Amino acid sequence: QAGCKETAVALAQKTYDAKALTMIEERLKAAKRLWKEYEVSIGDLYEIQTDARKELVQPLVMPDEMYIKRWYESYQGSANPYQNTLAIYTEKGEAVRSKSEKILADLFYRNNIPYIYEPRLELGKGKTVYPDFLILHVKQRKTYIFEHFGMMDDPEYIRSALEKLRLYEEGGYWYGETLLYSFETGTSPLNTKLV
């Protein structure tokens, strides 16, 4: 009799759990649909306004294009005072310092990832850096620093790269959170598939 009761309890619990899971999944789908509708409808409300009216109102949900425009306006690109002697040009028409930076810039450009090349970035405590790129994750509305360290077989370059990474950490930028980077050497070139 004890075995029958245990089986009945297990079956009853299994049935209950399955029904609860179904109900939770249905409510989650409904919540996602509601959120998607809310997000789209609020954004659409701004977009259907005339240009004159758009200038008079502040949208509740800033459209992506407006956010991207304001993001670009908040940084000045190509601000590094160190002279660029190579002047390799990207598809966007910017002069960069290496073939790998061109590859990265073109990759961002072709994939509609907003980026700014070598902006001036104040890290606090009088520290200023010029990251290779700032990139914007539009949906997250989050800015990332992207550094490419391209001569990692040169000991002096490695020392400089490590110092730059230390400055980022001291400034509150951490790998994977707000800092991304790639490396290459003469024998191990940049792997764009991994980027």
Tab-separated table of C-alpha atoms in Angstrom:
chain	number	residue	atom	x	y	z
A	1	GLN	CA	0.000	0.000	0.000
A	2	ALA	CA	2.896	2.400	0.756
A	3	GLY	CA	4.217	1.890	-2.805
A	4	CYS	CA	0.811	2.719	-4.315
A	5	LYS	CA	0.522	5.917	-2.278
A	6	GLU	CA	4.047	7.030	-3.322
A	7	THR	CA	3.174	6.366	-6.979
A	8	ALA	CA	-0.115	8.302	-6.640
A	9	VAL	CA	1.699	11.237	-4.997
A	10	ALA	CA	4.384	11.240	-7.707
A	11	LEU	CA	1.773	11.112	-10.513
A	12	ALA	CA	-0.336	13.845	-8.911
A	13	GLN	CA	2.739	16.050	-8.476
A	14	LYS	CA	3.864	15.393	-12.056
A	15	THR	CA	0.437	16.332	-13.422
A	16	TYR	CA	0.314	19.451	-11.245
A	17	ASP	CA	3.848	20.513	-12.272
A	18	ALA	CA	3.050	20.013	-15.971
A	19	LYS	CA	-0.099	22.167	-15.706
A	20	ALA	CA	1.752	24.848	-13.741
A	21	LEU	CA	4.560	24.901	-16.306
A	22	THR	CA	2.053	25.242	-19.152
A	23	MET	CA	0.338	28.132	-17.358
A	24	ILE	CA	3.652	29.882	-16.641
A	25	GLU	CA	4.800	29.500	-20.266
A	26	GLU	CA	1.479	30.899	-21.554
A	27	ARG	CA	1.711	33.903	-19.232
A	28	LEU	CA	5.315	34.497	-20.196
A	29	LYS	CA	4.367	34.473	-23.907
A	30	ALA	CA	1.503	36.897	-23.197
A	31	ALA	CA	3.839	39.203	-21.253
A	32	LYS	CA	6.380	39.149	-24.106
A	33	ARG	CA	3.659	39.961	-26.645
A	34	LEU	CA	2.394	42.801	-24.459
A	35	TRP	CA	5.892	44.217	-23.988
A	36	LYS	CA	6.642	43.992	-27.702
A	37	GLU	CA	3.380	45.745	-28.536
A	38	TYR	CA	3.987	48.436	-25.925
A	39	GLU	CA	7.550	49.054	-27.064
A	40	VAL	CA	6.623	49.248	-30.745
A	41	SER	CA	3.490	51.355	-30.297
A	42	ILE	CA	5.231	53.998	-28.165
A	43	GLY	CA	8.094	54.209	-30.672
A	44	ASP	CA	5.674	54.377	-33.584
A	45	LEU	CA	3.744	57.189	-31.934
A	46	TYR	CA	6.804	59.426	-32.149
A	47	GLU	CA	7.750	58.335	-35.659
A	48	ILE	CA	4.350	59.212	-37.163
A	49	GLN	CA	4.616	62.828	-35.968
A	50	THR	CA	5.523	65.546	-38.454
A	51	ASP	CA	9.121	66.744	-38.366
A	52	ALA	CA	8.001	70.049	-36.838
A	53	ARG	CA	6.110	68.277	-34.050
A	54	LYS	CA	9.021	65.886	-33.438
A	55	GLU	CA	11.169	68.910	-32.606
A	56	LEU	CA	8.659	69.970	-29.952
A	57	VAL	CA	8.298	66.698	-28.053
A	58	GLN	CA	10.595	64.409	-26.112
A	59	PRO	CA	9.661	60.785	-26.916
A	60	LEU	CA	9.113	58.315	-24.084
A	61	VAL	CA	11.075	55.706	-26.036
A	62	MET	CA	13.822	57.297	-28.098
A	63	PRO	CA	13.861	55.828	-31.616
A	64	ASP	CA	17.074	54.010	-32.519
A	65	GLU	CA	18.062	56.530	-35.196
A	66	MET	CA	17.711	59.434	-32.767
A	67	TYR	CA	19.701	57.571	-30.111
A	68	ILE	CA	22.463	56.723	-32.605
A	69	LYS	CA	22.615	60.353	-33.818
A	70	ARG	CA	22.945	61.668	-30.254
A	71	TRP	CA	25.546	58.990	-29.474
A	72	TYR	CA	27.679	60.097	-32.450
A	73	GLU	CA	27.317	63.733	-31.373
A	74	SER	CA	28.652	62.947	-27.895
A	75	TYR	CA	32.083	61.792	-29.146
A	76	GLN	CA	34.595	63.234	-31.574
A	77	GLY	CA	36.232	60.592	-33.741
A	78	SER	CA	39.830	60.511	-34.958
A	79	ALA	CA	40.875	62.592	-31.940
A	80	ASN	CA	44.198	60.830	-31.300
A	81	PRO	CA	46.937	63.488	-31.529
A	82	TYR	CA	49.543	60.854	-32.497
A	83	GLN	CA	50.132	61.287	-36.230
A	84	ASN	CA	48.743	58.612	-38.539
A	85	THR	CA	51.462	57.996	-41.130
A	86	LEU	CA	49.875	54.996	-42.882
A	87	ALA	CA	46.428	56.387	-43.663
A	88	ILE	CA	44.669	53.190	-44.704
A	89	TYR	CA	41.087	54.047	-45.663
A	90	THR	CA	37.930	52.231	-44.591
A	91	GLU	CA	34.755	51.714	-46.621
A	92	LYS	CA	33.319	54.647	-44.646
A	93	GLY	CA	36.241	56.829	-45.833
A	94	GLU	CA	38.099	57.131	-42.512
A	95	ALA	CA	41.874	56.949	-42.216
A	96	VAL	CA	42.953	54.187	-39.805
A	97	ARG	CA	46.383	53.022	-38.665
A	98	SER	CA	46.481	49.379	-39.761
A	99	LYS	CA	44.966	46.829	-42.108
A	100	SER	CA	43.406	45.058	-39.131
A	101	GLU	CA	41.717	48.262	-37.972
A	102	LYS	CA	40.374	48.674	-41.507
A	103	ILE	CA	39.037	45.126	-41.409
A	104	LEU	CA	37.350	45.786	-38.060
A	105	ALA	CA	35.912	49.168	-39.115
A	106	ASP	CA	34.570	47.666	-42.336
A	107	LEU	CA	33.109	44.733	-40.390
A	108	PHE	CA	31.273	47.121	-38.047
A	109	TYR	CA	30.142	49.295	-40.967
A	110	ARG	CA	28.801	46.388	-43.059
A	111	ASN	CA	26.911	45.014	-40.041
A	112	ASN	CA	25.358	48.397	-39.148
A	113	ILE	CA	27.191	48.572	-35.835
A	114	PRO	CA	27.652	52.242	-34.981
A	115	TYR	CA	31.301	52.934	-34.205
A	116	ILE	CA	33.645	55.831	-33.612
A	117	TYR	CA	37.322	55.524	-34.434
A	118	GLU	CA	39.878	56.776	-31.887
A	119	PRO	CA	37.726	59.099	-29.784
A	120	ARG	CA	39.169	60.960	-26.810
A	121	LEU	CA	38.052	59.199	-23.627
A	122	GLU	CA	38.635	60.649	-20.162
A	123	LEU	CA	39.189	57.912	-17.577
A	124	GLY	CA	39.416	60.199	-14.562
A	125	LYS	CA	42.411	61.174	-12.422
A	126	GLY	CA	43.851	63.039	-15.422
A	127	LYS	CA	44.085	59.887	-17.564
A	128	THR	CA	43.087	60.152	-21.223
A	129	VAL	CA	43.059	57.326	-23.764
A	130	TYR	CA	42.181	57.030	-27.426
A	131	PRO	CA	40.595	53.598	-27.859
A	132	ASP	CA	40.668	52.073	-31.305
A	133	PHE	CA	36.876	52.040	-31.406
A	134	LEU	CA	33.803	52.839	-29.400
A	135	ILE	CA	30.951	50.655	-30.588
A	136	LEU	CA	27.285	50.945	-29.742
A	137	HIS	CA	24.992	48.027	-29.007
A	138	VAL	CA	21.818	49.772	-30.152
A	139	LYS	CA	19.234	47.471	-28.544
A	140	GLN	CA	21.022	47.542	-25.173
A	141	ARG	CA	21.839	51.259	-25.570
A	142	LYS	CA	25.295	50.370	-24.300
A	143	THR	CA	28.711	51.657	-25.395
A	144	TYR	CA	31.680	49.322	-25.547
A	145	ILE	CA	35.358	50.068	-25.993
A	146	PHE	CA	36.928	47.807	-28.630
A	147	GLU	CA	40.715	47.626	-28.676
A	148	HIS	CA	42.723	45.683	-31.204
A	149	PHE	CA	46.252	44.864	-30.125
A	150	GLY	CA	47.966	44.027	-33.376
A	151	MET	CA	51.674	43.601	-32.655
A	152	MET	CA	51.673	41.220	-29.725
A	153	ASP	CA	55.013	39.730	-30.736
A	154	ASP	CA	56.765	43.058	-29.983
A	155	PRO	CA	57.794	43.258	-26.269
A	156	GLU	CA	57.533	47.075	-26.104
A	157	TYR	CA	54.079	46.970	-27.732
A	158	ILE	CA	52.984	44.303	-25.223
A	159	ARG	CA	54.116	46.511	-22.334
A	160	SER	CA	52.157	49.443	-23.759
A	161	ALA	CA	49.059	47.261	-24.348
A	162	LEU	CA	49.120	45.963	-20.769
A	163	GLU	CA	49.458	49.508	-19.458
A	164	LYS	CA	46.425	50.568	-21.508
A	165	LEU	CA	44.410	47.629	-20.168
A	166	ARG	CA	45.420	48.601	-16.623
A	167	LEU	CA	44.210	52.158	-17.254
A	168	TYR	CA	40.868	50.836	-18.470
A	169	GLU	CA	40.467	48.704	-15.347
A	170	GLU	CA	41.337	51.649	-13.100
A	171	GLY	CA	38.761	53.698	-15.018
A	172	GLY	CA	36.067	51.075	-14.366
A	173	TYR	CA	36.062	49.384	-17.777
A	174	TRP	CA	36.110	45.594	-17.557
A	175	TYR	CA	36.520	42.948	-20.234
A	176	GLY	CA	33.160	41.599	-21.358
A	177	GLU	CA	31.180	44.300	-19.565
A	178	THR	CA	32.258	47.514	-21.304
A	179	LEU	CA	35.596	46.510	-22.822
A	180	LEU	CA	36.218	44.156	-25.734
A	181	TYR	CA	39.524	43.413	-27.374
A	182	SER	CA	41.310	41.251	-29.902
A	183	PHE	CA	44.956	40.330	-30.360
A	184	GLU	CA	47.212	39.255	-33.188
A	185	THR	CA	50.829	38.500	-33.928
A	186	GLY	CA	52.757	38.110	-37.149
A	187	THR	CA	52.080	34.362	-37.131
A	188	SER	CA	48.548	34.501	-35.707
A	189	PRO	CA	46.542	37.145	-37.632
A	190	LEU	CA	43.173	38.612	-36.672
A	191	ASN	CA	40.371	36.051	-36.977
A	192	THR	CA	37.334	37.998	-38.200
A	193	LYS	CA	35.027	35.023	-37.710
A	194	LEU	CA	35.774	35.136	-33.978
A	195	VAL	CA	35.250	38.905	-33.896
